[in-house]
Short mmCIF file of C-alpha atoms in Angstrom, two decimals:
data_model
loop_
_atom_site.label_atom_id
_atom_site.label_comp_id
_atom_site.label_asym_id
_atom_site.label_seq_id
_atom_site.Cartn_x
_atom_site.Cartn_y
_atom_site.Cartn_z
CA MET P 1 -9.62 26.67 -1.75
CA ILE P 2 -7.43 27.82 1.09
CA GLU P 3 -9.34 25.40 3.59
CA ALA P 4 -9.18 22.46 0.94
CA ILE P 5 -5.23 22.82 1.47
CA LYS P 6 -5.28 23.04 4.59
CA ILE P 7 -7.09 20.04 5.34
CA SER P 8 -4.67 17.48 2.65
CA GLY P 9 -1.77 19.20 4.45
CA LEU P 10 -2.66 18.16 7.98
CA THR P 11 -4.24 14.34 6.77
CA THR P 12 -0.44 14.59 4.70
CA LEU P 13 1.47 15.01 8.13
CA LEU P 14 -1.13 12.49 9.75
CA ILE P 15 -0.76 9.65 6.89
CA PHE P 16 2.72 10.04 7.72
CA GLY P 17 3.55 9.76 11.21
CA ALA P 18 1.38 6.24 11.17
CA MET P 19 3.28 5.24 8.13
CA PHE P 20 6.36 6.31 10.23
CA LEU P 21 5.06 4.51 13.94
CA GLY P 22 4.19 1.38 11.66
CA GLY P 23 7.58 1.40 9.97
CA ASN P 24 9.77 2.18 13.31
CA SER P 25 6.96 -0.88 14.68
CA ILE P 26 8.62 -3.48 12.58
CA ARG P 27 11.56 -3.22 14.49
CA LEU P 28 10.43 -5.58 16.67
CA MET P 29 9.25 -7.95 14.34
CA PHE P 30 12.11 -8.06 13.16
CA LEU P 31 13.78 -8.55 16.50
CA LEU P 32 10.85 -11.37 16.71
CA LEU P 33 11.67 -13.82 13.09
CA ASN P 34 15.37 -13.68 15.09
CA LYS P 35 16.55 -10.92 12.25
CA ASN P 36 15.62 -12.57 9.28
CA SER P 37 13.74 -9.98 7.30
CA MET P 38 12.82 -12.70 4.34
CA TYR P 39 10.31 -14.13 6.55
CA LEU P 40 9.78 -10.51 7.49
CA GLN P 41 8.52 -9.99 4.08
CA ILE P 42 6.80 -12.81 4.05
CA LEU P 43 4.87 -11.68 6.92
CA CYS P 44 3.97 -8.11 4.87
CA GLY P 45 2.83 -10.57 2.11
CA GLY P 46 0.38 -12.04 4.67
CA MET P 47 -0.78 -8.87 6.10
CA LEU P 48 -1.32 -7.42 1.69
CA THR P 49 -3.71 -11.02 1.32
CA GLY P 50 -5.47 -10.09 4.36
CA LEU P 51 -6.17 -6.18 3.04
CA PHE P 52 -7.17 -7.97 -0.39
CA ALA P 53 -9.27 -10.56 1.32
CA PHE P 54 -11.04 -8.29 4.12
CA GLU P 55 -11.65 -5.35 2.72
CA LEU P 56 -10.01 -4.30 -1.15
CA LEU P 57 -11.77 -7.18 -3.24
CA PRO P 58 -14.95 -7.39 -0.81
CA GLU P 59 -15.44 -3.66 -1.60
CA VAL P 60 -14.18 -3.44 -5.55
CA PHE P 61 -16.79 -6.19 -6.51
CA SER P 62 -19.10 -4.72 -5.06
CA HIS P 63 -19.35 -1.05 -5.60
CA PHE P 64 -17.73 -0.82 -9.46
CA GLN P 65 -18.91 -2.71 -12.66
CA THR P 66 -16.81 -6.14 -13.21
CA ILE P 67 -15.54 -5.37 -16.45
CA GLY P 68 -14.44 -1.58 -15.78
CA ILE P 69 -12.77 -3.49 -13.27
CA PHE P 70 -10.40 -6.62 -14.94
CA THR P 71 -9.11 -4.14 -17.62
CA GLY P 72 -7.94 -2.12 -14.89
CA ILE P 73 -5.83 -5.25 -13.58
CA SER P 74 -4.55 -6.13 -17.05
CA LEU P 75 -3.28 -2.77 -17.25
CA GLY P 76 -1.97 -3.54 -13.61
CA ILE P 77 -0.25 -6.31 -13.94
CA PHE P 78 0.98 -5.06 -17.69
CA LEU P 79 2.86 -2.41 -15.53
CA MET P 80 4.42 -3.99 -13.76
CA ILE P 81 5.54 -6.55 -15.58
CA THR P 82 6.84 -4.12 -18.13
CA MET P 83 8.41 -2.20 -14.88
CA GLU P 84 10.59 -5.73 -13.80
CA VAL P 85 11.58 -5.63 -17.19
CA PHE P 86 12.78 -2.07 -17.11
CA LEU P 87 14.13 -3.10 -13.81
CA HIS P 88 16.25 -6.07 -14.90
CA ASN P 89 17.82 -4.01 -18.27
CA HIS P 90 19.19 -1.28 -15.63
CA SER P 91 21.45 -2.80 -13.35
CA HIS P 92 22.51 -0.61 -11.13
CA LEU P 93 18.19 -0.87 -10.17
CA HIS P 94 18.15 -4.95 -9.97
CA GLN P 95 19.93 -5.51 -6.70
CA GLY P 96 18.81 -8.06 -3.95
CA ASN P 97 15.49 -6.07 -3.03
CA GLN P 98 15.68 -3.05 -4.07
CA GLU P 99 13.17 -4.56 -6.86
CA THR P 100 10.18 -5.20 -5.10
CA LEU P 101 10.65 -2.01 -2.95
CA TYR P 102 10.52 0.36 -6.11
CA LEU P 103 7.94 -2.61 -7.37
CA LEU P 104 5.84 -1.73 -4.54
CA LEU P 105 5.99 2.23 -4.17
CA VAL P 106 4.44 2.20 -7.59
CA ALA P 107 2.03 -0.08 -6.59
CA LEU P 108 1.38 2.09 -3.36
CA ILE P 109 1.14 4.81 -4.90
CA PHE P 110 -1.76 3.05 -7.49
CA HIS P 111 -3.54 2.18 -4.44
CA SER P 112 -3.25 5.49 -3.54
CA ILE P 113 -4.64 6.98 -6.45
CA PRO P 114 -8.64 6.08 -5.83
CA THR P 115 -8.00 6.61 -2.17
CA GLY P 116 -6.98 9.78 -2.25
CA PHE P 117 -9.00 11.22 -4.35
CA THR P 118 -12.49 9.12 -2.52
CA PHE P 119 -11.60 10.68 0.82
CA GLY P 120 -10.93 13.87 -0.93
CA ILE P 121 -14.54 14.01 -2.15
CA SER P 122 -16.15 12.38 0.90
CA LEU P 123 -14.95 15.02 2.58
CA GLN P 124 -16.50 17.52 -0.11
CA GLN P 125 -20.01 15.94 0.55
CA GLY P 126 -20.35 17.17 3.61
CA GLN P 127 -18.89 14.66 5.86
CA LEU P 128 -15.50 16.47 7.24
CA MET P 129 -16.26 16.23 11.01
CA ASP P 130 -16.56 12.83 10.93
CA TYR P 131 -13.56 12.30 12.60
CA GLY P 132 -14.39 8.18 12.34
CA LEU P 133 -13.39 8.49 8.42
CA LEU P 134 -10.33 10.85 9.47
CA THR P 135 -8.71 8.22 11.87
CA ALA P 136 -10.27 5.18 9.77
CA PHE P 137 -8.29 6.70 7.00
CA ILE P 138 -5.12 7.45 8.38
CA LEU P 139 -4.23 3.76 10.07
CA HIS P 140 -5.31 2.08 7.31
CA HIS P 141 -1.80 4.33 6.68
CA PHE P 142 0.27 2.23 9.26
CA PRO P 143 0.44 -1.17 8.10
CA GLU P 144 1.82 -0.06 4.68
CA GLY P 145 4.91 1.78 6.52
CA MET P 146 5.48 -1.64 7.67
CA ILE P 147 5.78 -3.08 5.09
CA ILE P 148 7.97 -0.51 3.55
CA MET P 149 10.49 -0.69 5.91
CA ALA P 150 10.70 -4.58 5.75
CA SER P 151 10.53 -3.97 1.66
CA ILE P 152 13.83 -1.64 2.50
CA PRO P 153 17.58 -4.09 1.68
CA PRO P 154 19.80 -3.87 4.90
CA LYS P 155 21.63 -0.39 4.53
CA ARG P 156 22.77 1.58 6.26
CA GLU P 157 20.50 4.13 4.77
CA LYS P 158 17.75 2.05 5.23
CA ASN P 159 16.72 4.72 8.07
CA SER P 160 17.20 7.93 5.67
CA LEU P 161 15.30 6.39 2.34
CA PHE P 162 12.96 4.65 4.82
CA THR P 163 11.93 8.21 5.52
CA ILE P 164 12.05 9.29 2.47
CA PHE P 165 9.38 6.98 0.74
CA CYS P 166 6.83 7.98 3.50
CA PHE P 167 7.22 11.18 2.81
CA ALA P 168 7.18 11.02 -1.21
CA LEU P 169 4.41 8.56 -0.60
CA SER P 170 2.27 10.78 1.80
CA THR P 171 3.19 13.85 -0.22
CA VAL P 172 1.28 12.82 -2.95
CA ILE P 173 -1.82 11.18 -1.18
CA GLY P 174 -2.13 15.02 -0.16
CA MET P 175 -2.66 15.78 -3.54
CA ASN P 176 -5.07 13.65 -4.35
CA ILE P 177 -7.25 14.32 -1.08
CA LEU P 178 -6.53 17.85 -2.29
CA ILE P 179 -7.29 17.05 -6.21
CA GLY P 180 -11.49 15.10 -4.81
CA LEU P 181 -11.95 18.38 -2.09
CA ASN P 182 -11.79 20.42 -5.83
CA MET P 183 -13.55 18.16 -8.17
CA ARG P 184 -17.09 18.67 -9.40
CA VAL P 185 -17.21 14.97 -11.69
CA ASP P 186 -16.15 11.74 -10.07
CA SER P 187 -16.25 9.80 -13.03
CA ILE P 188 -17.50 6.10 -12.39
CA LYS P 189 -15.56 4.26 -14.96
CA TRP P 190 -11.90 6.12 -14.60
CA ASN P 191 -12.45 5.13 -10.56
CA THR P 192 -13.08 1.49 -11.00
CA VAL P 193 -10.55 1.76 -14.12
CA MET P 194 -7.49 2.64 -11.13
CA MET P 195 -9.32 -0.05 -8.69
CA GLY P 196 -7.96 -2.54 -10.44
CA MET P 197 -5.62 -0.96 -11.61
CA THR P 198 -4.96 -1.12 -7.26
CA ILE P 199 -5.41 -4.99 -6.79
CA GLY P 200 -3.48 -5.29 -10.52
CA THR P 201 -0.38 -4.02 -9.73
CA MET P 202 -0.47 -5.03 -5.62
CA GLY P 203 -1.61 -8.30 -6.44
CA TYR P 204 1.98 -8.68 -8.57
CA VAL P 205 3.72 -7.31 -5.85
CA THR P 206 2.24 -9.07 -2.87
CA PHE P 207 1.76 -12.99 -5.05
CA TYR P 208 4.27 -12.86 -6.70
CA GLU P 209 7.15 -10.54 -5.92
CA LEU P 210 6.58 -10.71 -1.52
CA LEU P 211 5.12 -14.50 -1.63
CA TRP P 212 6.34 -16.40 -4.89
CA LYS P 213 9.66 -15.10 -5.42
CA LYS P 214 9.96 -14.82 -0.98
CA SER P 215 9.02 -18.67 -0.11
CA LYS P 216 11.05 -20.66 -2.57
CA ASN P 217 13.50 -21.86 0.05
CA LEU P 218 11.69 -21.70 2.21
CA PRO P 219 9.99 -25.13 4.60
CA LYS P 220 7.01 -23.63 2.91
CA GLY P 221 4.54 -25.37 6.64
CA LYS P 222 6.23 -21.68 7.85
CA VAL P 223 5.41 -19.54 5.30
CA ALA P 224 2.20 -21.08 5.39
CA LEU P 225 1.90 -20.52 9.34
CA ILE P 226 3.77 -16.82 9.37
CA VAL P 227 0.60 -15.71 5.85
CA VAL P 228 -1.84 -16.70 7.91
CA LEU P 229 -0.66 -14.02 11.25
CA GLY P 230 -0.27 -11.67 8.74
CA MET P 231 -3.86 -12.34 7.40
CA VAL P 232 -5.64 -12.86 11.63
CA GLY P 233 -2.91 -10.13 11.97
CA ILE P 234 -4.64 -7.63 9.60
CA HIS P 235 -8.11 -8.51 10.12
CA TYR P 236 -8.49 -8.05 13.93
CA PHE P 237 -6.84 -4.03 12.76
CA LEU P 238 -9.46 -3.46 10.35
CA ARG P 239 -12.09 -4.60 13.22
CA LEU P 240 -10.28 -1.48 15.25
CA LEU P 241 -10.98 0.74 13.14
CA PRO P 242 -14.00 3.64 13.98
CA SER P 243 -15.98 3.65 10.95
CA HIS P 244 -14.86 0.35 9.67
CA HIS P 245 -17.48 -2.06 7.72
#
């Protein structure tokens, strides 16, 4: 148990570091896009679209049953709609881009549950010394840091909020890894529904909150170009990861 705590704690710190570096790297893109945060969020939407197209969807539909996936997707979308209604009814939360940020964090937390469990289980099954697997898992959170930073509205507390959100998310992932390291039964049905919820929540934020809402008043050609750039960037990022397939 002590060894599992050490492993999950170290992984948590490394994930936090990857998110922090990702968030700070987005500052350069912020300058390149002439400080237009709207286009920056469109770029992040393109990156998430790339994750869907090149990794999440192929993996999910090749390893899990379709009916369970669509059940999870429905639950995830329902959760996002319920949260959006809740945020609309609380004016102190429904301000500017904050609504998108809250929904994004919920989606990332749901995404961290099955991935954290699966990573912990894989370590439990004898892959503890597979540093390629560890490196790939850590680096997967680099673009998440970029997306979180881009989604935080410009304000004086932006850096503090970013640090708090990265710490909270990496802690949740670390806890899921710890649970995965100590699980004795891997429920396929449970994992299937959770992966479906990941697609539902992330898809809602990606295609509705980031791409549809943010691009309403922007030139569609420019939006399409930025989305494609985000997808291409994430495609080559994933190809460079060790153990990626």
